[in-house]
Amino acid sequence: MSVLAPLSHALAAVLAGAHHVLSAIGPNASWLLAIAALVVLVRLALLPLTVRGVRHAHASARARPQLQSLTKKYTKKNSSGSPSQADVMAMMAERRKINEEHGVPRFAMLAAFAQLPIFLALYHLLSDVSRDTAVGAMSDSLVASLGAATFLGTPLTGHGYLSGDTAHLVITLGLAATAALVSYLSQRLWVLPNMVMADMPETMVRVQELMPVISAAGMLLAGSSVPLALLVYWVISGLWTAGQAAVIHRWFPTPGSPAAERRTLKLQPA
């Protein structure tokens, strides 16, 4: 059994439950809305991790000037040779103290990594049921019902660009392009301006600037093999991400970022 199986079964129960509630609407609309409900419920469950990530970004930004001064202090002190073990220990102790003063958590990245298994489990769930494989509460009858559902006449379980007729190609490519465009605009308009890159190495800055293009290209490439149901999920999830990023960019920008500078200027009296 896969380590993601418990998560996949939990998500299958959510998807099956949402479809049961919405089944009176009709076979096609009920599955599309069930996928949308799955997106909303999962993203709401992940909201505390998102809030934690925003708080971590703000705390790290506030601590950054002191940490930079600390690094310069010990770099200057040991400019003539390698730092001693005592200096290294002292620097680490001072870093911990600064981080504690500003509320920077020791294991901040755990919040971001905790989301990855959920998204992987979602991918496996939608992929499995699109291949007529029952998963937990998604029984054989529900899998068959999903297999018969369509989006604009194209089966939700169809895979890739070339597994059907011209209409299938147009719908699948259109959904993949929409997901790619939403991802690109979200990162370009709201995520990048909310990052502090002033002290980043030039190579890292270029990588960050390329991320919107890389992400969009990855979605277009993935669209050639994933089921249509997953593309629907990506579009809805991408719209949620874009809205969430816009809210953070507008009202909770990272201190020192271009977004924060623009907000400060807007709030200044005329």
PDB file of C-alpha atoms in Angstrom:
ATOM      1  CA  MET A   1       0.000   0.000   0.000  1.00  0.00           C
ATOM      2  CA  SER A   2       1.280   3.466  -0.896  1.00  0.00           C
ATOM      3  CA  VAL A   3       2.165   5.873   1.913  1.00  0.00           C
ATOM      4  CA  LEU A   4      -0.272   8.293   0.240  1.00  0.00           C
ATOM      5  CA  ALA A   5      -3.137   5.768   0.372  1.00  0.00           C
ATOM      6  CA  PRO A   6      -4.706   7.116   3.622  1.00  0.00           C
ATOM      7  CA  LEU A   7      -4.755  10.634   2.161  1.00  0.00           C
ATOM      8  CA  SER A   8      -6.128   9.391  -1.159  1.00  0.00           C
ATOM      9  CA  HIS A   9      -8.904   7.513   0.662  1.00  0.00           C
ATOM     10  CA  ALA A  10      -9.768  10.588   2.739  1.00  0.00           C
ATOM     11  CA  LEU A  11      -9.941  12.734  -0.395  1.00  0.00           C
ATOM     12  CA  ALA A  12     -11.980  10.038  -2.150  1.00  0.00           C
ATOM     13  CA  ALA A  13     -14.503  10.248   0.695  1.00  0.00           C
ATOM     14  CA  VAL A  14     -14.726  14.028   0.235  1.00  0.00           C
ATOM     15  CA  LEU A  15     -15.201  13.696  -3.537  1.00  0.00           C
ATOM     16  CA  ALA A  16     -17.804  10.947  -3.165  1.00  0.00           C
ATOM     17  CA  GLY A  17     -19.655  12.901  -0.474  1.00  0.00           C
ATOM     18  CA  ALA A  18     -19.691  16.078  -2.554  1.00  0.00           C
ATOM     19  CA  HIS A  19     -21.037  14.158  -5.556  1.00  0.00           C
ATOM     20  CA  HIS A  20     -23.744  12.565  -3.402  1.00  0.00           C
ATOM     21  CA  VAL A  21     -24.919  15.981  -2.215  1.00  0.00           C
ATOM     22  CA  LEU A  22     -24.866  17.419  -5.746  1.00  0.00           C
ATOM     23  CA  SER A  23     -26.117  14.360  -7.646  1.00  0.00           C
ATOM     24  CA  ALA A  24     -29.590  15.818  -8.192  1.00  0.00           C
ATOM     25  CA  ILE A  25     -28.116  18.511 -10.458  1.00  0.00           C
ATOM     26  CA  GLY A  26     -27.197  16.048 -13.197  1.00  0.00           C
ATOM     27  CA  PRO A  27     -24.358  13.622 -13.997  1.00  0.00           C
ATOM     28  CA  ASN A  28     -22.045  16.099 -15.729  1.00  0.00           C
ATOM     29  CA  ALA A  29     -22.590  19.184 -13.576  1.00  0.00           C
ATOM     30  CA  SER A  30     -22.520  17.171 -10.342  1.00  0.00           C
ATOM     31  CA  TRP A  31     -19.030  15.807 -11.036  1.00  0.00           C
ATOM     32  CA  LEU A  32     -17.679  19.185 -12.134  1.00  0.00           C
ATOM     33  CA  LEU A  33     -19.096  20.817  -9.008  1.00  0.00           C
ATOM     34  CA  ALA A  34     -17.841  17.918  -6.867  1.00  0.00           C
ATOM     35  CA  ILE A  35     -14.310  18.555  -8.161  1.00  0.00           C
ATOM     36  CA  ALA A  36     -14.780  22.281  -7.413  1.00  0.00           C
ATOM     37  CA  ALA A  37     -16.009  21.415  -3.897  1.00  0.00           C
ATOM     38  CA  LEU A  38     -12.966  19.198  -3.414  1.00  0.00           C
ATOM     39  CA  VAL A  39     -10.699  22.118  -4.350  1.00  0.00           C
ATOM     40  CA  VAL A  40     -12.459  24.490  -1.954  1.00  0.00           C
ATOM     41  CA  LEU A  41     -12.489  22.058   0.980  1.00  0.00           C
ATOM     42  CA  VAL A  42      -8.836  21.091   0.518  1.00  0.00           C
ATOM     43  CA  ARG A  43      -7.703  24.702   0.194  1.00  0.00           C
ATOM     44  CA  LEU A  44      -9.725  25.703   3.262  1.00  0.00           C
ATOM     45  CA  ALA A  45      -8.066  22.874   5.197  1.00  0.00           C
ATOM     46  CA  LEU A  46      -4.675  24.170   4.053  1.00  0.00           C
ATOM     47  CA  LEU A  47      -5.490  27.783   4.952  1.00  0.00           C
ATOM     48  CA  PRO A  48      -3.809  27.613   8.393  1.00  0.00           C
ATOM     49  CA  LEU A  49      -0.584  26.518   6.676  1.00  0.00           C
ATOM     50  CA  THR A  50      -0.924  29.414   4.229  1.00  0.00           C
ATOM     51  CA  VAL A  51      -1.361  31.879   7.098  1.00  0.00           C
ATOM     52  CA  ARG A  52       1.654  30.355   8.833  1.00  0.00           C
ATOM     53  CA  GLY A  53       3.683  30.775   5.638  1.00  0.00           C
ATOM     54  CA  VAL A  54       2.731  34.465   5.370  1.00  0.00           C
ATOM     55  CA  ARG A  55       3.670  35.063   9.002  1.00  0.00           C
ATOM     56  CA  HIS A  56       6.984  33.308   8.460  1.00  0.00           C
ATOM     57  CA  ALA A  57       7.744  35.463   5.414  1.00  0.00           C
ATOM     58  CA  HIS A  58       6.992  38.626   7.383  1.00  0.00           C
ATOM     59  CA  ALA A  59       9.050  37.521  10.382  1.00  0.00           C
ATOM     60  CA  SER A  60      11.997  36.572   8.157  1.00  0.00           C
ATOM     61  CA  ALA A  61      11.815  39.934   6.381  1.00  0.00           C
ATOM     62  CA  ARG A  62      11.879  41.808   9.687  1.00  0.00           C
ATOM     63  CA  ALA A  63      14.846  39.749  10.896  1.00  0.00           C
ATOM     64  CA  ARG A  64      16.792  40.032   7.622  1.00  0.00           C
ATOM     65  CA  PRO A  65      18.620  43.356   8.324  1.00  0.00           C
ATOM     66  CA  GLN A  66      19.899  42.135  11.695  1.00  0.00           C
ATOM     67  CA  LEU A  67      20.948  38.784  10.249  1.00  0.00           C
ATOM     68  CA  GLN A  68      22.836  40.549   7.456  1.00  0.00           C
ATOM     69  CA  SER A  69      24.624  42.748   9.990  1.00  0.00           C
ATOM     70  CA  LEU A  70      25.481  39.662  12.011  1.00  0.00           C
ATOM     71  CA  THR A  71      26.952  37.937   8.953  1.00  0.00           C
ATOM     72  CA  LYS A  72      29.044  41.013   8.112  1.00  0.00           C
ATOM     73  CA  LYS A  73      30.239  41.229  11.711  1.00  0.00           C
ATOM     74  CA  TYR A  74      31.627  37.693  11.760  1.00  0.00           C
ATOM     75  CA  THR A  75      32.892  37.899   8.173  1.00  0.00           C
ATOM     76  CA  LYS A  76      34.930  40.983   9.098  1.00  0.00           C
ATOM     77  CA  LYS A  77      36.119  39.370  12.335  1.00  0.00           C
ATOM     78  CA  ASN A  78      37.398  36.279  10.514  1.00  0.00           C
ATOM     79  CA  SER A  79      38.594  37.996   7.335  1.00  0.00           C
ATOM     80  CA  SER A  80      42.148  36.823   7.971  1.00  0.00           C
ATOM     81  CA  GLY A  81      41.321  33.121   8.235  1.00  0.00           C
ATOM     82  CA  SER A  82      38.752  30.434   8.891  1.00  0.00           C
ATOM     83  CA  PRO A  83      36.338  31.079  11.761  1.00  0.00           C
ATOM     84  CA  SER A  84      36.991  29.230  14.988  1.00  0.00           C
ATOM     85  CA  GLN A  85      34.470  26.780  16.408  1.00  0.00           C
ATOM     86  CA  ALA A  86      33.728  29.264  19.188  1.00  0.00           C
ATOM     87  CA  ASP A  87      32.891  31.985  16.634  1.00  0.00           C
ATOM     88  CA  VAL A  88      30.645  29.621  14.687  1.00  0.00           C
ATOM     89  CA  MET A  89      28.779  28.628  17.848  1.00  0.00           C
ATOM     90  CA  ALA A  90      28.467  32.249  18.923  1.00  0.00           C
ATOM     91  CA  MET A  91      27.111  33.279  15.527  1.00  0.00           C
ATOM     92  CA  MET A  92      24.553  30.471  15.565  1.00  0.00           C
ATOM     93  CA  ALA A  93      23.434  31.469  19.056  1.00  0.00           C
ATOM     94  CA  GLU A  94      22.989  35.085  17.977  1.00  0.00           C
ATOM     95  CA  ARG A  95      21.056  33.996  14.870  1.00  0.00           C
ATOM     96  CA  ARG A  96      18.697  31.935  17.024  1.00  0.00           C
ATOM     97  CA  LYS A  97      18.188  34.878  19.362  1.00  0.00           C
ATOM     98  CA  ILE A  98      17.361  37.244  16.479  1.00  0.00           C
ATOM     99  CA  ASN A  99      14.966  34.724  14.944  1.00  0.00           C
ATOM    100  CA  GLU A 100      13.236  34.224  18.293  1.00  0.00           C
ATOM    101  CA  GLU A 101      12.890  37.991  18.779  1.00  0.00           C
ATOM    102  CA  HIS A 102      11.094  38.303  15.447  1.00  0.00           C
ATOM    103  CA  GLY A 103       9.091  35.091  15.765  1.00  0.00           C
ATOM    104  CA  VAL A 104      10.792  33.164  12.959  1.00  0.00           C
ATOM    105  CA  PRO A 105       9.937  29.460  13.492  1.00  0.00           C
ATOM    106  CA  ARG A 106      12.813  26.980  13.517  1.00  0.00           C
ATOM    107  CA  PHE A 107      11.074  24.587  11.154  1.00  0.00           C
ATOM    108  CA  ALA A 108       9.342  27.102   8.925  1.00  0.00           C
ATOM    109  CA  MET A 109       9.612  25.034   5.736  1.00  0.00           C
ATOM    110  CA  LEU A 110       7.597  22.190   7.242  1.00  0.00           C
ATOM    111  CA  ALA A 111       4.410  24.159   6.558  1.00  0.00           C
ATOM    112  CA  ALA A 112       5.201  24.322   2.847  1.00  0.00           C
ATOM    113  CA  PHE A 113       6.301  20.680   2.600  1.00  0.00           C
ATOM    114  CA  ALA A 114       3.191  19.505   4.455  1.00  0.00           C
ATOM    115  CA  GLN A 115       1.077  20.549   1.461  1.00  0.00           C
ATOM    116  CA  LEU A 116       2.992  18.394  -1.028  1.00  0.00           C
ATOM    117  CA  PRO A 117       1.605  14.976   0.065  1.00  0.00           C
ATOM    118  CA  ILE A 118      -1.938  16.312  -0.200  1.00  0.00           C
ATOM    119  CA  PHE A 119      -1.458  17.524  -3.770  1.00  0.00           C
ATOM    120  CA  LEU A 120       0.268  14.249  -4.727  1.00  0.00           C
ATOM    121  CA  ALA A 121      -2.574  12.245  -3.186  1.00  0.00           C
ATOM    122  CA  LEU A 122      -5.087  14.315  -5.169  1.00  0.00           C
ATOM    123  CA  TYR A 123      -3.172  13.645  -8.364  1.00  0.00           C
ATOM    124  CA  HIS A 124      -3.121   9.889  -7.727  1.00  0.00           C
ATOM    125  CA  LEU A 125      -6.795   9.840  -6.745  1.00  0.00           C
ATOM    126  CA  LEU A 126      -8.020  11.606  -9.886  1.00  0.00           C
ATOM    127  CA  SER A 127      -5.632   9.622 -12.066  1.00  0.00           C
ATOM    128  CA  ASP A 128      -6.750   6.288 -10.585  1.00  0.00           C
ATOM    129  CA  VAL A 129     -10.492   6.918 -10.820  1.00  0.00           C
ATOM    130  CA  SER A 130     -10.023   8.213 -14.363  1.00  0.00           C
ATOM    131  CA  ARG A 131      -8.530   4.797 -15.186  1.00  0.00           C
ATOM    132  CA  ASP A 132     -11.599   2.955 -13.798  1.00  0.00           C
ATOM    133  CA  THR A 133      -9.875   2.076 -10.510  1.00  0.00           C
ATOM    134  CA  ALA A 134     -11.956   2.241  -7.329  1.00  0.00           C
ATOM    135  CA  VAL A 135     -10.345   4.159  -4.448  1.00  0.00           C
ATOM    136  CA  GLY A 136     -11.954   3.987  -1.005  1.00  0.00           C
ATOM    137  CA  ALA A 137     -15.373   5.677  -1.052  1.00  0.00           C
ATOM    138  CA  MET A 138     -15.036   6.101  -4.815  1.00  0.00           C
ATOM    139  CA  SER A 139     -16.631   2.717  -5.468  1.00  0.00           C
ATOM    140  CA  ASP A 140     -16.937   0.960  -8.819  1.00  0.00           C
ATOM    141  CA  SER A 141     -20.356   2.521  -9.407  1.00  0.00           C
ATOM    142  CA  LEU A 142     -19.074   6.050  -8.715  1.00  0.00           C
ATOM    143  CA  VAL A 143     -16.026   5.438 -10.885  1.00  0.00           C
ATOM    144  CA  ALA A 144     -18.320   4.304 -13.692  1.00  0.00           C
ATOM    145  CA  SER A 145     -20.467   7.407 -13.175  1.00  0.00           C
ATOM    146  CA  LEU A 146     -17.393   9.627 -13.424  1.00  0.00           C
ATOM    147  CA  GLY A 147     -16.332   7.713 -16.530  1.00  0.00           C
ATOM    148  CA  ALA A 148     -19.623   8.587 -18.197  1.00  0.00           C
ATOM    149  CA  ALA A 149     -19.449  12.295 -17.255  1.00  0.00           C
ATOM    150  CA  THR A 150     -18.302  14.874 -19.794  1.00  0.00           C
ATOM    151  CA  PHE A 151     -17.167  18.486 -19.979  1.00  0.00           C
ATOM    152  CA  LEU A 152     -18.461  20.222 -23.118  1.00  0.00           C
ATOM    153  CA  GLY A 153     -18.928  16.794 -24.632  1.00  0.00           C
ATOM    154  CA  THR A 154     -15.436  15.552 -23.756  1.00  0.00           C
ATOM    155  CA  PRO A 155     -15.082  12.685 -21.213  1.00  0.00           C
ATOM    156  CA  LEU A 156     -13.652  13.749 -17.845  1.00  0.00           C
ATOM    157  CA  THR A 157     -11.613  10.548 -17.831  1.00  0.00           C
ATOM    158  CA  GLY A 158      -9.969  11.204 -21.202  1.00  0.00           C
ATOM    159  CA  HIS A 159      -6.168  11.415 -21.039  1.00  0.00           C
ATOM    160  CA  GLY A 160      -3.885  13.749 -22.948  1.00  0.00           C
ATOM    161  CA  TYR A 161      -4.293  15.818 -26.080  1.00  0.00           C
ATOM    162  CA  LEU A 162      -4.393  13.034 -28.657  1.00  0.00           C
ATOM    163  CA  SER A 163      -6.605  10.379 -27.056  1.00  0.00           C
ATOM    164  CA  GLY A 164      -9.786  11.572 -28.765  1.00  0.00           C
ATOM    165  CA  ASP A 165     -11.199  13.579 -31.635  1.00  0.00           C
ATOM    166  CA  THR A 166     -10.597  17.215 -32.569  1.00  0.00           C
ATOM    167  CA  ALA A 167     -13.104  18.461 -29.981  1.00  0.00           C
ATOM    168  CA  HIS A 168     -11.236  16.522 -27.290  1.00  0.00           C
ATOM    169  CA  LEU A 169      -7.956  18.136 -28.393  1.00  0.00           C
ATOM    170  CA  VAL A 170      -9.447  21.640 -28.322  1.00  0.00           C
ATOM    171  CA  ILE A 171     -11.071  21.207 -24.883  1.00  0.00           C
ATOM    172  CA  THR A 172      -8.051  19.536 -23.303  1.00  0.00           C
ATOM    173  CA  LEU A 173      -5.568  22.005 -24.747  1.00  0.00           C
ATOM    174  CA  GLY A 174      -7.854  24.888 -23.775  1.00  0.00           C
ATOM    175  CA  LEU A 175      -8.024  23.741 -20.146  1.00  0.00           C
ATOM    176  CA  ALA A 176      -4.266  23.164 -19.972  1.00  0.00           C
ATOM    177  CA  ALA A 177      -3.606  26.593 -21.498  1.00  0.00           C
ATOM    178  CA  THR A 178      -6.048  28.210 -19.059  1.00  0.00           C
ATOM    179  CA  ALA A 179      -4.351  26.550 -16.083  1.00  0.00           C
ATOM    180  CA  ALA A 180      -0.932  27.617 -17.436  1.00  0.00           C
ATOM    181  CA  LEU A 181      -2.078  31.214 -18.013  1.00  0.00           C
ATOM    182  CA  VAL A 182      -3.639  31.516 -14.547  1.00  0.00           C
ATOM    183  CA  SER A 183      -0.441  30.159 -12.975  1.00  0.00           C
ATOM    184  CA  TYR A 184       1.756  32.530 -14.989  1.00  0.00           C
ATOM    185  CA  LEU A 185      -0.306  35.638 -14.211  1.00  0.00           C
ATOM    186  CA  SER A 186      -0.621  34.725 -10.538  1.00  0.00           C
ATOM    187  CA  GLN A 187       3.130  34.417 -10.086  1.00  0.00           C
ATOM    188  CA  ARG A 188       4.048  37.347 -12.321  1.00  0.00           C
ATOM    189  CA  LEU A 189       1.499  39.822 -10.940  1.00  0.00           C
ATOM    190  CA  TRP A 190       1.269  38.914  -7.270  1.00  0.00           C
ATOM    191  CA  VAL A 191       3.869  36.381  -6.101  1.00  0.00           C
ATOM    192  CA  LEU A 192       7.077  37.867  -7.542  1.00  0.00           C
ATOM    193  CA  PRO A 193       6.307  41.466  -6.443  1.00  0.00           C
ATOM    194  CA  ASN A 194       5.731  40.122  -2.920  1.00  0.00           C
ATOM    195  CA  MET A 195       9.236  38.638  -2.667  1.00  0.00           C
ATOM    196  CA  VAL A 196      12.335  40.320  -1.240  1.00  0.00           C
ATOM    197  CA  MET A 197      15.133  39.675  -3.737  1.00  0.00           C
ATOM    198  CA  ALA A 198      17.433  42.629  -3.008  1.00  0.00           C
ATOM    199  CA  ASP A 199      20.042  40.482  -1.230  1.00  0.00           C
ATOM    200  CA  MET A 200      19.637  37.363  -3.395  1.00  0.00           C
ATOM    201  CA  PRO A 201      22.464  36.205  -5.691  1.00  0.00           C
ATOM    202  CA  GLU A 202      21.855  37.219  -9.302  1.00  0.00           C
ATOM    203  CA  THR A 203      21.433  33.587 -10.351  1.00  0.00           C
ATOM    204  CA  MET A 204      18.673  33.067  -7.778  1.00  0.00           C
ATOM    205  CA  VAL A 205      16.914  36.244  -8.920  1.00  0.00           C
ATOM    206  CA  ARG A 206      16.916  35.004 -12.515  1.00  0.00           C
ATOM    207  CA  VAL A 207      15.566  31.615 -11.432  1.00  0.00           C
ATOM    208  CA  GLN A 208      12.735  33.286  -9.515  1.00  0.00           C
ATOM    209  CA  GLU A 209      11.912  35.481 -12.506  1.00  0.00           C
ATOM    210  CA  LEU A 210      11.765  32.400 -14.739  1.00  0.00           C
ATOM    211  CA  MET A 211       9.493  30.434 -12.386  1.00  0.00           C
ATOM    212  CA  PRO A 212       6.213  31.761 -13.886  1.00  0.00           C
ATOM    213  CA  VAL A 213       7.324  30.588 -17.355  1.00  0.00           C
ATOM    214  CA  ILE A 214       8.629  27.251 -16.049  1.00  0.00           C
ATOM    215  CA  SER A 215       5.402  26.599 -14.130  1.00  0.00           C
ATOM    216  CA  ALA A 216       3.195  27.452 -17.118  1.00  0.00           C
ATOM    217  CA  ALA A 217       5.287  25.330 -19.480  1.00  0.00           C
ATOM    218  CA  GLY A 218       5.139  22.416 -17.030  1.00  0.00           C
ATOM    219  CA  MET A 219       1.351  22.527 -16.974  1.00  0.00           C
ATOM    220  CA  LEU A 220       1.144  22.581 -20.764  1.00  0.00           C
ATOM    221  CA  LEU A 221       3.490  19.593 -20.914  1.00  0.00           C
ATOM    222  CA  ALA A 222       1.609  17.695 -18.201  1.00  0.00           C
ATOM    223  CA  GLY A 223      -1.641  18.297 -20.060  1.00  0.00           C
ATOM    224  CA  SER A 224      -0.452  15.812 -22.677  1.00  0.00           C
ATOM    225  CA  SER A 225      -0.849  12.901 -20.261  1.00  0.00           C
ATOM    226  CA  VAL A 226      -3.127  13.731 -17.317  1.00  0.00           C
ATOM    227  CA  PRO A 227      -6.907  13.121 -17.249  1.00  0.00           C
ATOM    228  CA  LEU A 228      -9.314  15.921 -18.115  1.00  0.00           C
ATOM    229  CA  ALA A 229     -10.721  15.787 -14.569  1.00  0.00           C
ATOM    230  CA  LEU A 230      -7.301  16.755 -13.212  1.00  0.00           C
ATOM    231  CA  LEU A 231      -7.072  19.675 -15.657  1.00  0.00           C
ATOM    232  CA  VAL A 232     -10.442  20.901 -14.369  1.00  0.00           C
ATOM    233  CA  TYR A 233      -9.039  20.625 -10.844  1.00  0.00           C
ATOM    234  CA  TRP A 234      -5.904  22.573 -11.856  1.00  0.00           C
ATOM    235  CA  VAL A 235      -7.924  25.419 -13.350  1.00  0.00           C
ATOM    236  CA  ILE A 236     -10.148  25.784 -10.273  1.00  0.00           C
ATOM    237  CA  SER A 237      -7.211  25.400  -7.883  1.00  0.00           C
ATOM    238  CA  GLY A 238      -5.213  27.920  -9.910  1.00  0.00           C
ATOM    239  CA  LEU A 239      -8.022  30.473  -9.648  1.00  0.00           C
ATOM    240  CA  TRP A 240      -8.097  29.949  -5.879  1.00  0.00           C
ATOM    241  CA  THR A 241      -4.311  30.390  -5.717  1.00  0.00           C
ATOM    242  CA  ALA A 242      -4.505  33.558  -7.813  1.00  0.00           C
ATOM    243  CA  GLY A 243      -7.178  35.059  -5.575  1.00  0.00           C
ATOM    244  CA  GLN A 244      -5.249  34.107  -2.462  1.00  0.00           C
ATOM    245  CA  ALA A 245      -2.013  35.574  -3.839  1.00  0.00           C
ATOM    246  CA  ALA A 246      -3.824  38.784  -4.808  1.00  0.00           C
ATOM    247  CA  VAL A 247      -5.228  39.187  -1.281  1.00  0.00           C
ATOM    248  CA  ILE A 248      -1.800  38.639   0.295  1.00  0.00           C
ATOM    249  CA  HIS A 249      -0.173  41.005  -2.228  1.00  0.00           C
ATOM    250  CA  ARG A 250      -2.777  43.704  -1.611  1.00  0.00           C
ATOM    251  CA  TRP A 251      -3.286  43.582   2.155  1.00  0.00           C
ATOM    252  CA  PHE A 252      -0.447  41.504   3.652  1.00  0.00           C
ATOM    253  CA  PRO A 253       2.680  42.215   1.543  1.00  0.00           C
ATOM    254  CA  THR A 254       6.067  41.000   2.749  1.00  0.00           C
ATOM    255  CA  PRO A 255       8.020  43.848   4.413  1.00  0.00           C
ATOM    256  CA  GLY A 256      10.730  45.163   2.086  1.00  0.00           C
ATOM    257  CA  SER A 257       9.108  43.776  -1.062  1.00  0.00           C
ATOM    258  CA  PRO A 258       8.001  45.943  -4.017  1.00  0.00           C
ATOM    259  CA  ALA A 259       4.382  45.183  -3.051  1.00  0.00           C
ATOM    260  CA  ALA A 260       4.981  46.514   0.471  1.00  0.00           C
ATOM    261  CA  GLU A 261       6.645  49.639  -0.895  1.00  0.00           C
ATOM    262  CA  ARG A 262       3.689  50.334  -3.186  1.00  0.00           C
ATOM    263  CA  ARG A 263       1.241  49.804  -0.319  1.00  0.00           C
ATOM    264  CA  THR A 264       3.212  52.240   1.871  1.00  0.00           C
ATOM    265  CA  LEU A 265       3.079  54.877  -0.853  1.00  0.00           C
ATOM    266  CA  LYS A 266      -0.674  54.406  -1.285  1.00  0.00           C
ATOM    267  CA  LEU A 267      -1.274  54.781   2.457  1.00  0.00           C
ATOM    268  CA  GLN A 268       0.756  57.988   2.728  1.00  0.00           C
ATOM    269  CA  PRO A 269      -1.392  61.133   2.951  1.00  0.00           C
ATOM    270  CA  ALA A 270      -1.534  63.174  -0.223  1.00  0.00           C
TER     271      ALA A 270
END
